[in-house]
Coordinates of C-alpha atoms and ligand atoms in Angstrom, one line a residue:
M1351 CA -0.2 0.1 -0.1
M1352 CA 1.6 3.3 -1.0
T1353 CA 0.5 6.3 0.6
D1354 CA 1.9 9.7 -0.5
I1355 CA -1.1 11.1 0.8
L1356 CA 0.4 14.2 2.5
K1357 CA 2.3 15.1 -0.5
I1358 CA -0.6 14.7 -2.4
K1359 CA -2.5 17.3 -0.4
E1360 CA 0.4 19.7 -0.8
V1361 CA 0.8 19.4 -4.5
I1362 CA -3.1 19.8 -5.0
K1363 CA -3.2 22.8 -2.7
N1364 CA -0.5 24.4 -4.3
S1365 CA -2.1 23.9 -8.0
Q1366 CA -4.0 26.4 -9.7
K1367 CA -5.0 24.1 -12.4
V1368 CA -5.7 20.2 -12.1
T1369 CA -6.7 17.6 -14.7
I1370 CA -8.5 14.6 -13.6
I1371 CA -8.6 11.4 -15.8
S1372 CA -10.1 8.0 -15.3
H1373 CA -10.3 4.8 -17.1
Y1374 CA -11.8 3.9 -20.6
S1375 CA -15.1 2.0 -20.6
P1376 CA -15.9 4.3 -17.4
D1377 CA -18.0 2.6 -14.5
G1378 CA -19.7 4.4 -11.5
D1379 CA -16.6 4.7 -9.4
A1380 CA -14.4 6.0 -12.1
L1381 CA -17.0 8.8 -13.1
A1382 CA -18.2 9.5 -9.6
S1383 CA -14.7 9.9 -8.3
Q1384 CA -13.8 12.4 -11.0
L1385 CA -16.9 14.3 -10.5
A1386 CA -16.7 14.5 -6.8
L1387 CA -13.2 15.5 -6.7
A1388 CA -13.7 18.1 -9.3
R1389 CA -16.5 19.8 -7.7
G1390 CA -14.4 19.7 -4.3
L1391 CA -11.4 21.4 -5.9
E1392 CA -13.4 23.8 -7.5
Q1393 CA -14.4 24.9 -4.0
I1394 CA -11.0 25.9 -3.2
E1395 CA -10.3 27.7 -6.4
I1396 CA -8.9 25.2 -8.4
E1397 CA -9.6 25.0 -12.3
I1398 CA -10.3 21.7 -13.3
S1399 CA -10.6 19.9 -16.6
L1400 CA -12.0 16.3 -16.9
I1401 CA -10.8 13.7 -19.4
N1402 CA -12.3 10.3 -20.4
K1403 CA -11.4 8.5 -23.5
D1404 CA -14.9 6.9 -23.8
P1405 CA -18.3 8.4 -23.9
I1406 CA -20.5 8.6 -20.6
P1407 CA -22.8 5.8 -20.4
D1408 CA -26.5 6.8 -20.3
A1409 CA -26.8 4.8 -16.9
Y1410 CA -24.5 7.4 -15.4
Q1411 CA -25.8 10.7 -17.0
F1412 CA -27.8 11.3 -13.7
L1413 CA -24.4 12.4 -12.2
K1414 CA -24.3 16.1 -12.1
N1415 CA -21.9 17.7 -14.6
W1416 CA -21.2 14.4 -16.4
E1417 CA -21.3 16.6 -19.6
C1418 CA -18.0 18.2 -18.4
I1419 CA -15.9 15.0 -18.9
K1420 CA -14.5 14.9 -22.5
P1421 CA -12.0 13.1 -24.5
L1422 CA -8.6 14.6 -24.6
E1423 CA -8.9 16.2 -28.1
E1424 CA -11.7 18.3 -26.9
I1425 CA -9.5 19.6 -23.9
P1426 CA -6.7 21.8 -25.4
D1427 CA -5.2 22.9 -22.4
F1428 CA -4.9 20.1 -19.8
A1429 CA -3.0 20.9 -16.6
S1430 CA 0.6 19.8 -15.4
V1431 CA -1.1 18.1 -12.4
I1432 CA -2.7 15.1 -13.5
I1433 CA -4.8 13.0 -11.1
C1434 CA -5.7 9.5 -12.4
V1435 CA -8.5 8.1 -10.3
D1436 CA -9.5 4.2 -10.4
C1437 CA -6.8 3.3 -12.9
A1438 CA -4.6 0.3 -12.1
T1439 CA -2.2 1.3 -14.8
W1440 CA -1.6 4.3 -16.8
E1441 CA -2.6 2.5 -20.0
R1442 CA -6.2 2.2 -18.1
T1443 CA -6.6 5.8 -19.3
G1444 CA -6.7 4.7 -22.9
Y1445 CA -3.7 7.3 -23.8
L1446 CA -0.2 7.1 -24.3
K1447 CA 2.0 8.8 -21.8
E1448 CA 3.5 11.2 -24.2
Q1449 CA 0.0 12.5 -25.1
L1450 CA -0.5 13.9 -21.5
I1451 CA 2.9 13.7 -19.7
G1452 CA 5.4 16.4 -20.2
E1453 CA 8.9 17.1 -18.4
K1454 CA 6.8 19.3 -15.7
T1455 CA 4.0 16.8 -15.3
I1456 CA 3.2 15.4 -11.9
V1457 CA 0.9 12.4 -12.2
I1458 CA -1.0 11.8 -9.0
N1459 CA -2.4 8.0 -8.9
I1460 CA -5.4 7.5 -6.4
D1461 CA -6.8 3.9 -6.6
H1462 CA -7.9 1.0 -4.8
H1463 CA -7.1 -1.9 -7.3
I1464 CA -4.7 -4.5 -5.7
S1465 CA -3.0 -4.7 -9.1
N1466 CA -2.1 -1.2 -9.2
T1467 CA 1.5 -0.7 -10.6
N1468 CA 2.0 2.6 -8.5
F1469 CA 2.6 4.2 -11.9
G1470 CA 2.3 8.0 -10.6
H1471 CA 5.1 10.4 -9.4
L1472 CA 2.7 10.4 -6.3
N1473 CA 0.8 7.3 -5.4
W1474 CA -2.2 6.8 -3.0
V1475 CA -3.2 3.0 -3.5
D1476 CA -5.5 1.3 -0.8
P1477 CA -6.9 -2.0 -1.8
N1478 CA -8.8 -2.0 1.5
A1479 CA -10.8 0.6 0.2
A1480 CA -14.3 -0.3 -1.3
A1481 CA -14.1 2.1 -4.1
T1482 CA -11.8 5.0 -5.2
A1483 CA -14.8 7.3 -4.4
E1484 CA -14.1 6.2 -0.7
L1485 CA -10.5 7.6 -1.0
I1486 CA -11.8 10.8 -2.7
Y1487 CA -14.1 11.2 0.4
D1488 CA -10.9 11.1 2.6
L1489 CA -8.9 13.4 0.4
L1490 CA -11.7 16.0 0.4
G1491 CA -11.7 15.7 4.1
L1492 CA -8.1 16.5 4.3
L1493 CA -8.4 19.4 1.9
Q1494 CA -11.0 20.7 4.4
V1495 CA -13.7 20.8 1.5
K1496 CA -17.2 21.1 2.3
I1497 CA -19.1 17.8 1.1
D1498 CA -22.3 19.2 -0.3
K1499 CA -25.4 17.1 -1.4
I1500 CA -23.8 16.9 -5.0
I1501 CA -20.6 15.6 -4.1
A1502 CA -22.3 13.4 -1.5
T1503 CA -24.4 11.7 -4.1
S1504 CA -21.5 11.1 -6.5
I1505 CA -19.5 9.4 -3.9
Y1506 CA -22.4 7.4 -2.8
T1507 CA -23.0 6.3 -6.6
G1508 CA -19.2 5.2 -6.6
I1509 CA -19.2 3.3 -3.4
S1510 CA -22.6 1.8 -4.0
T1511 CA -21.7 0.7 -7.6
D1512 CA -18.5 -0.7 -6.7
T1513 CA -19.8 -2.8 -3.9
G1514 CA -22.9 -4.1 -5.5
S1515 CA -25.1 -2.1 -3.1
F1516 CA -22.9 -2.7 -0.2
L1517 CA -23.0 -6.7 -0.6
Y1518 CA -19.3 -7.6 -2.1
E1519 CA -16.5 -8.7 0.1
N1520 CA -14.8 -5.3 -0.2
T1521 CA -17.6 -3.6 1.8
T1522 CA -16.4 -2.6 5.4
A1523 CA -17.4 -1.0 8.7
T1524 CA -15.7 2.1 7.4
T1525 CA -17.6 2.1 4.0
H1526 CA -20.9 2.2 6.0
I1527 CA -19.5 4.8 8.1
V1528 CA -18.6 6.9 5.3
V1529 CA -22.0 6.4 3.6
A1530 CA -23.9 7.3 6.8
D1531 CA -21.9 10.6 6.6
L1532 CA -22.9 11.1 3.1
I1533 CA -26.6 10.4 3.7
N1534 CA -26.4 13.0 6.5
R1535 CA -24.9 15.5 3.9
G1536 CA -27.9 14.9 1.6
A1537 CA -26.7 12.1 -0.7
D1538 CA -29.9 11.4 -2.6
I1539 CA -30.1 7.6 -2.6
N1540 CA -33.5 7.8 -4.1
L1541 CA -32.2 9.5 -7.2
V1542 CA -29.4 6.8 -7.5
R1543 CA -31.8 3.9 -7.2
N1544 CA -34.5 5.4 -9.7
S1545 CA -31.9 6.5 -12.2
Y1546 CA -29.3 3.5 -12.1
Y1547 CA -30.7 0.5 -10.4
E1548 CA -34.2 1.0 -11.6
N1549 CA -33.6 2.2 -15.0
I1550 CA -32.1 -0.7 -17.0
N1551 CA -32.6 -0.5 -20.7
I1552 CA -34.0 -3.1 -23.0
S1553 CA -30.5 -3.7 -24.7
K1554 CA -29.2 -4.6 -21.5
I1555 CA -32.2 -7.1 -20.9
N1556 CA -31.6 -8.5 -24.2
L1557 CA -28.2 -9.4 -23.3
L1558 CA -29.2 -10.8 -20.1
K1559 CA -31.8 -13.0 -21.9
Y1560 CA -29.2 -14.4 -24.4
G1561 CA -26.8 -14.9 -21.4
L1562 CA -29.2 -16.9 -19.2
N1563 CA -29.9 -19.0 -22.1
N1564 CA -26.5 -19.9 -23.1
L1565 CA -24.8 -20.6 -19.9
S1566 CA -22.2 -23.3 -19.8
F1567 CA -21.0 -25.1 -16.6
S1568 CA -18.2 -27.4 -15.5
V1569 CA -16.6 -28.9 -12.5
D1570 CA -20.0 -29.5 -10.7
N1571 CA -21.2 -26.1 -11.6
Q1572 CA -18.2 -24.5 -9.8
V1573 CA -17.3 -22.6 -13.2
C1574 CA -20.0 -20.8 -15.1
W1575 CA -19.3 -18.9 -18.3
V1576 CA -21.2 -17.5 -21.3
A1577 CA -19.5 -16.2 -24.6
F1578 CA -20.9 -13.3 -26.5
T1579 CA -20.0 -12.7 -30.3
R1580 CA -20.1 -9.4 -31.8
D1581 CA -23.2 -10.2 -33.6
V1582 CA -25.1 -11.1 -30.2
F1583 CA -24.2 -7.5 -29.1
N1584 CA -25.1 -5.9 -32.5
N1585 CA -28.3 -7.8 -32.6
A1586 CA -29.2 -6.5 -29.0
N1587 CA -28.2 -2.8 -30.0
A1588 CA -25.9 -3.2 -27.0
T1589 CA -23.0 -1.0 -25.9
D1590 CA -20.1 -1.9 -23.7
A1591 CA -22.0 -0.3 -20.6
D1592 CA -24.8 -2.7 -21.3
G1593 CA -22.6 -5.7 -20.8
E1594 CA -21.7 -4.6 -17.3
G1595 CA -23.0 -6.4 -14.4
L1596 CA -24.4 -9.5 -16.3
I1597 CA -21.6 -11.5 -14.5
N1598 CA -23.3 -11.0 -11.4
H1599 CA -26.1 -13.1 -12.5
L1600 CA -23.8 -16.1 -13.2
K1601 CA -22.0 -15.6 -9.9
S1602 CA -25.2 -15.6 -8.0
I1603 CA -26.1 -19.1 -9.0
S1604 CA -25.8 -21.8 -6.2
G1605 CA -22.4 -23.6 -6.3
V1606 CA -20.8 -21.3 -8.8
E1607 CA -17.4 -20.2 -7.6
V1608 CA -15.8 -18.6 -10.8
A1609 CA -18.0 -16.9 -13.3
I1610 CA -16.6 -15.6 -16.6
I1611 CA -17.8 -13.6 -19.5
F1612 CA -16.0 -13.7 -22.7
R1613 CA -16.9 -11.1 -25.2
E1614 CA -15.7 -10.6 -28.8
T1615 CA -14.8 -7.1 -29.5
T1616 CA -13.2 -7.4 -32.6
S1617 CA -12.6 -10.7 -34.7
D1618 CA -9.5 -11.5 -32.8
T1619 CA -10.0 -9.4 -29.5
I1620 CA -11.7 -11.2 -26.6
K1621 CA -12.4 -9.2 -23.3
L1622 CA -12.9 -11.3 -20.3
S1623 CA -14.5 -10.4 -17.0
F1624 CA -14.0 -12.8 -13.9
R1625 CA -15.9 -12.8 -10.7
S1626 CA -15.5 -15.2 -7.8
K1627 CA -17.7 -16.0 -4.8
K1628 CA -15.6 -17.2 -1.9
W1629 CA -12.0 -18.4 -2.4
A1630 CA -10.8 -18.3 -6.0
D1631 CA -8.2 -15.3 -6.6
V1632 CA -9.3 -14.1 -10.0
N1633 CA -7.0 -11.2 -9.8
Q1634 CA -4.0 -13.7 -10.1
L1635 CA -6.0 -15.6 -12.6
A1636 CA -6.6 -12.4 -15.0
S1637 CA -2.9 -11.5 -14.4
K1638 CA -1.8 -14.7 -16.1
Y1639 CA -3.2 -13.0 -19.4
G1640 CA -1.9 -9.7 -18.6
G1641 CA -4.9 -8.1 -16.8
G1642 CA -5.8 -7.8 -13.2
G1643 CA -8.1 -6.2 -10.8
H1644 CA -9.3 -7.4 -7.4
P1645 CA -9.3 -10.9 -5.8
R1646 CA -13.2 -11.1 -6.5
A1647 CA -13.4 -9.1 -9.6
A1648 CA -10.9 -9.0 -12.4
G1649 CA -10.6 -8.6 -16.1
C1650 CA -8.1 -9.2 -19.2
T1651 CA -8.0 -9.0 -23.0
I1652 CA -6.8 -12.0 -25.0
T1653 CA -5.9 -12.0 -28.7
G1654 CA -7.3 -14.8 -30.6
N1655 CA -10.8 -16.1 -31.7
L1656 CA -13.7 -16.5 -29.6
D1657 CA -13.7 -20.4 -29.6
S1658 CA -10.2 -20.9 -28.9
V1659 CA -10.0 -18.6 -26.2
V1660 CA -12.8 -19.8 -24.4
D1661 CA -11.5 -23.3 -24.7
G1662 CA -8.0 -22.3 -23.5
V1663 CA -9.2 -20.2 -20.7
I1664 CA -11.8 -22.8 -19.5
N1665 CA -9.5 -25.7 -19.9
W1666 CA -6.9 -24.0 -17.6
V1667 CA -9.5 -22.9 -15.0
V1668 CA -11.1 -26.3 -14.9
Q1669 CA -7.9 -27.9 -14.5
S1670 CA -6.7 -25.6 -11.7
I1671 CA -10.0 -26.6 -9.6
A1672 CA -9.7 -30.2 -10.6
Q1673 CA -6.3 -30.5 -9.3
G1674 CA -7.4 -29.2 -5.9
G1675 CA -6.7 -25.6 -6.2
T1676 CA -9.1 -24.7 -3.5
S1677 CA -6.6 -22.7 -1.7
K1678 CA -7.0 -19.1 -2.0
F1679 CA -3.8 -18.6 -3.8
G1680 CA -3.8 -22.0 -5.4
W1681 CA -3.8 -20.5 -9.2
D1682 CA -0.2 -19.7 -9.6
N1683 CA 1.3 -22.7 -7.9
K1684 CA -0.5 -25.1 -9.7
C1685 CA -1.2 -23.6 -13.2
T1686 CA 2.0 -21.7 -14.6
Ligands
LIG600 MN1 -13.3 1.3 -8.8

């Protein structure tokens, strides 16, 4: 765990301009962290620009000022202090280093992924935090910024979406204490529920229908997966964001320990999402293929055609489990 937190506080306090960037295919935590931090820093007279490689999914457009987040091409004068939030690596921003980082640039890395590479000049990486938004809450406190209703709603959204509504293992007592404070400060939990959880579009439901009709199982149902071709996504009129969360339906099935979703994004690029329920360390699993994340949630991208990637990965996962890889860190020893 890296904590340059006091230096981070000093650098931010002494900045007139800050650029905040998060990862491509942004999720609730990424966007909420950006927006909450931006609004907080504006209170202390810091000029902000907000960058994201990808468009903001409809599902998150209830977050106040979401439209201020733009791709780099639309931000001509980004700052020399760049804060990366919720990115385990610089590459997660989707930009090359030389596009944003000059000689005088200071990169501040604030994140909660255990796979974080400490790529910043200053790093605040805390895998015990349920969400990056939880760290933003702490940072704003340190900066003595007032958490208003809008900031509170953003941070609440980041924490709520990254914890599966306070159900995942990353949910701690601290998470609940932070959230209690956010609700005291006016976090609009009804807005989040109505706009996010109870506002699922038909494309996403169509993907879910396909997924549930095409489940595969192995090792006494301990491994469950589904593969999506590009055609399935196209026919459902679905975007990246519509694919999010489907994996939780697989994980929720009785007996399933490891859930995997394979998604063909080009003819030879397959994106994989992993979830585990109790013991399997899917961060290590995804790391084998150059990805990473958290022990219970991780991802990676593999080059190859869909069928052979599915075969290769499933064979390996099945073999690991069959060989008694029931210990938490069994993957590495048995399978490399
Ligand atoms: Mn996160």
